[in-house]
Amino acid sequence: MDNYNFTEIEKKWQKKWKEAGLFTVDVKDIKNKYYCLMMFPYPSAALHVGHGRNYIIGDVVARYMKMKGYNVLSPMGFDAFGLPAENAAIKNGVHPEDSTMKNISTMKRQLDSWGVLYDWAREVASCKSEYYKWTQWIFLKLFEKGLAYKKKAFVNWCPSCNTVLANEQVVDDSCERCDTAVEQKDLEQWFFRITDYAQRLLDDIGKLGDWPEKVKTMQRNWIGRSEGVNIDFPVDGTDIKLTCFTTRVDTVFGCTYMVLAAEHPLIDKLVENGPDKLKIMDFIKEVRTISKIERGGAVGDKNGIFTGRYVINRMTGKKIPLWIADYVLMEYGTGAVMAVPAHDQRDFDFARKYELPLEVVIDNPKESLNAGSMTAAYEDPGILVNSGDFNGLLSDTAKTKIAEYMESNGIGRRSVHFRLRDWLISRQRYWGAPIPIIYCGKCGTVPVPEKDLPVKLPKVVEFRPTGESPLKYAPDFMDTRCPACGGKAAREIDTMDTFVDSSWYFLRYISPGIDDRAFDTDDVNNWLPVDQYIGGVEHAILHLLYSRFITKVIADMGYIAFDEPFKRLFTQGMIVKDGAKMSKSKGNVVAPDSLIERYGADTVRLYTLFIGPPEKDAEWSDQGVEGAYRFIKRMWYVFDLMDNSAPGGEGNPKAGKEVICKMHATIKKVTEDIEGEFHFNTAISAVMELVNGIYSAVNEYGADSLSEKLLESVMRNITLLVAPFVPHVAEEMWQKLGGKVSVFKSEWPAYDPELLLTDTVEIPVQFNGKLRGKVEVERGLGEDRLREIISGDEKIALWLKGVKIKKWVILPDKLVNIVGVNE
RNA sequence: GGGCGAGUGGCGGAAUGGCAGACGCAAGGGACUUAAAAUCCCUCGGCCCAUAAAGUCGUGAGAGUUCGAGUCUCUCCUCGCCCACCA
């Protein structure tokens, strides 16, 4: 047998698969369709082995499904707009387009060298105008429906980088790149009205049966639905009513003051003629301008100021003071909070600081509360006290009763609030899809007509940050004509968040070439929802939520017939090195190229899959790679065993029986591991055991103990089983075994349940739950006979001496436990 | 503060409530070799002990359910991730 020359083998098969179009799909052929999708990557300079995990897992699934007879669509593309390219451009003076295209070609080469196959004819890159034309079209569709709108909003501003930051670039209230504290700046911004879909996005999580529970929970928390009551508080001496939202209406009798957010729109009117107006305005200014980090850095440190006004708590009839404080957020609820210091820790802290009164209205059933001696708010449910007609009720009952009372007396209304905010999609950046909007002095905000798409991103632009959108300084881009009146007009200079690009790419793969529509409705309806989506858990919230939203919007407009894009989701864990995420700055990046050169792609794939359960993080070990390499060689050299076995010989029946049994068990195990939770690590270890089994049979019973025929049949099955994991060597082995077509066009092996079973079984025998011996008996032995054999066993008998047996627990063919006491 | 995970040998990790540590890495010993690499074989949780056998302890800690618990229940500790002054 030849040596295992992985370089030659891998080159050869990669070329042949390409020529044969192994993963080329005709979308019109929808029989047995299977859409296997991996999250498309951002084109960074080079991939490391951590990135590889995603593609290798996906490739295993695609190849496995292919062998199961499915028509597998596995496309790939690039999420090519975005900040890193722009930042690199600022730093190195290379145009983002050039660096991005260069990175894409590097990545494609790396993916090829891993043996990961895609239908490359469907490749998309979000920075190409033939793609973003349709991202812009989606924007226009949302605009048409009133789902895209512009409003003033605070954006994250890094004063050091002189630029706007996306939320995800703000880490611990500081700039992700330079660690400077992020400020809030008030700018006109485009939003998508995702909040209109909050309830549906929440409800439909129920449809996502095959998503990880963890991801579903994260989405639920992010949407954050809470039920409560909007309560009106009249401001004493005015006709103004302030409305606050609460989920704890049961505590309303304990509301001893009220607090507004500093951004609350009615503040100006309320303090207009007050004596402390200037002091209050100063306070508000401070809260607004101070960066978030100082404002909320230490939770518990709350600052506020009295407005001089009082509001009426209509449940108690009492006048309570109205305050402004930095711990109330304008973005959530109504920006006004009824403060119940006895039953809310934040209100408690604030009340203690400013010596505001505290009233217990929910008593702790275990230990009565004392307003004076409380050291913390009592936030648990309890029994109502000091609450008029509602005294004695349990919190839960009181919530309903009080809400009903408020509704029938016009004090408040039941209401639902979400934490989810509208999606801010404007970026004051260059490297993104331009927002297709034109501003005309006469006609106002005018959408670019569909026929004028794409609005092309100009190539020559000064994109060094000035604090304004770089496109402002591209006159050829900026200056245009109004599509409505033909007069002079200016283009929108902001670009779109890259999450917009990635929220629909899975549709484009179906119809990559067409330029008169974003996608073909029939084809998309035939192929989607995606059967299996695979990607990192870091996208659990934003990308997946946005994709679900856009899908629903497009579905509502009638372009597609489904409203959830991904049927089944798998989120793989990160690969870390020395306990940390791989990154260039930490210097712990493991590059695949040199490993592939040294051991071959199959080895790197095998180790990546063997490293641990794929949904969990795993620590990379270069020594572990060596082990994977050894296994492949060990498998390869089974061919030598075949050469050495006696030609035409019958072999040793006992050895043969053992190997056959093991073989069927392995087929069962590998199949179940792949189809279940993608536990490739245990699937691979099962094959390792089978290969070890062959070697030990030969060791124990001699070189000719396994007939050539048997070895060949075992090898054939091993080859099929490992094909998705180590495709090149498997294809080579398959050919050597006489395979006429590709192993990936061959049928996945089936096991014979009859042959899984050995003739005899070894039964562990316990005494009082502790293992005391084992007996080897024939399979399917009756309980009486088993009891007899065990009682007669010398070793067991020692333990049963002087013992009164109370009970025999017998699991036929599996285990026996004798329960007894010493007499 | 809230949510979700996870704690098993020197390490990565296995184990439908039924033999804890599969498989692999590392380590030690041996065979082959002039030598090395590669390969093959053996040992490999702790204690007791002479290497054994037999015994005994052992899955973060403690309790519970059970004939039987790494696995189920409760309490606690530690670590990781996500969210976080969300009313």
Short mmCIF file of C-alpha atoms (C1' of nucleotides) in Angstrom, two decimals, chain A residues 221 246-247 295 302 327 329 332 337 346 419 421 610-611 613 627 630 633-634 681 685 688-689 692 699 766 772 774 799 814-815 817, chain B residues 3-4 6 12-16 18-20 22-26 38-41 54-57 67-68 82-87:
data_model
loop_
_atom_site.label_atom_id
_atom_site.label_comp_id
_atom_site.label_asym_id
_atom_site.label_seq_id
_atom_site.Cartn_x
_atom_site.Cartn_y
_atom_site.Cartn_z
CA ASN A 221 -35.42 38.88 27.00
CA THR A 246 -45.74 50.31 36.30
CA THR A 247 -45.71 46.54 36.50
CA ARG A 295 -24.13 58.81 34.68
CA LYS A 302 -28.59 58.19 41.97
CA TYR A 327 -32.01 56.86 37.12
CA LEU A 329 -34.78 56.42 31.39
CA TYR A 332 -38.46 52.96 28.43
CA VAL A 337 -41.96 56.58 37.27
CA ARG A 346 -33.83 51.98 43.25
CA ARG A 419 -37.80 46.83 25.88
CA ARG A 421 -36.53 49.81 20.55
CA PHE A 610 -13.09 15.84 17.61
CA ILE A 611 -12.10 18.70 19.93
CA PRO A 613 -19.15 18.95 21.53
CA GLY A 627 -3.63 12.52 17.40
CA ARG A 630 -2.35 9.33 13.71
CA LYS A 633 -2.96 6.94 9.12
CA ARG A 634 -4.13 4.05 11.27
CA ASN A 681 -16.77 14.13 18.66
CA SER A 685 -14.49 8.20 18.77
CA MET A 688 -11.77 5.03 16.33
CA GLU A 689 -12.98 2.18 18.50
CA ASN A 692 -8.87 -0.20 17.13
CA ASN A 699 -3.17 -8.86 17.40
CA GLN A 766 -24.15 -5.32 42.46
CA ARG A 772 -19.17 -6.84 43.40
CA LYS A 774 -19.57 -9.86 36.83
CA TRP A 799 -20.64 -11.28 49.67
CA LYS A 814 -27.98 -5.47 31.64
CA LEU A 815 -27.54 -5.51 35.38
CA ASN A 817 -28.55 -5.65 42.02
"C1'" G B 3 -31.26 35.49 32.58
"C1'" C B 4 -28.64 31.28 30.64
"C1'" A B 6 -20.89 24.93 33.23
"C1'" G B 12 -9.64 17.90 25.98
"C1'" G B 13 -13.68 15.22 27.06
"C1'" A B 14 -17.39 10.06 27.45
"C1'" A B 15 -21.52 8.12 30.19
"C1'" U B 16 -31.32 6.58 27.74
"C1'" G B 18 -27.66 1.06 36.05
"C1'" C B 19 -19.87 -1.22 35.48
"C1'" A B 20 -17.61 6.67 36.29
"C1'" A B 22 -15.23 5.74 26.43
"C1'" C B 23 -12.15 8.15 22.68
"C1'" G B 24 -7.97 11.25 22.32
"C1'" C B 25 -3.70 14.13 24.26
"C1'" A B 26 0.30 14.15 27.68
"C1'" A B 38 7.54 6.93 12.39
"C1'" U B 39 4.97 2.54 13.84
"C1'" C B 40 3.36 -1.35 17.19
"C1'" C B 41 2.41 -3.38 22.30
"C1'" A B 54 -8.68 -7.99 47.31
"C1'" G B 55 -10.36 -3.63 49.61
"C1'" U B 56 -11.49 1.48 50.06
"C1'" C B 57 -12.38 6.67 48.67
"C1'" C B 67 -32.57 -1.14 45.20
"C1'" G B 68 -29.10 2.16 42.64
"C1'" C B 82 -25.48 37.51 27.71
"C1'" C B 83 -28.43 41.56 29.49
"C1'" A B 84 -28.47 45.40 32.92
"C1'" C B 85 -30.91 51.95 37.07
"C1'" C B 86 -36.37 48.41 32.01
"C1'" A B 87 -40.17 51.02 36.72
#
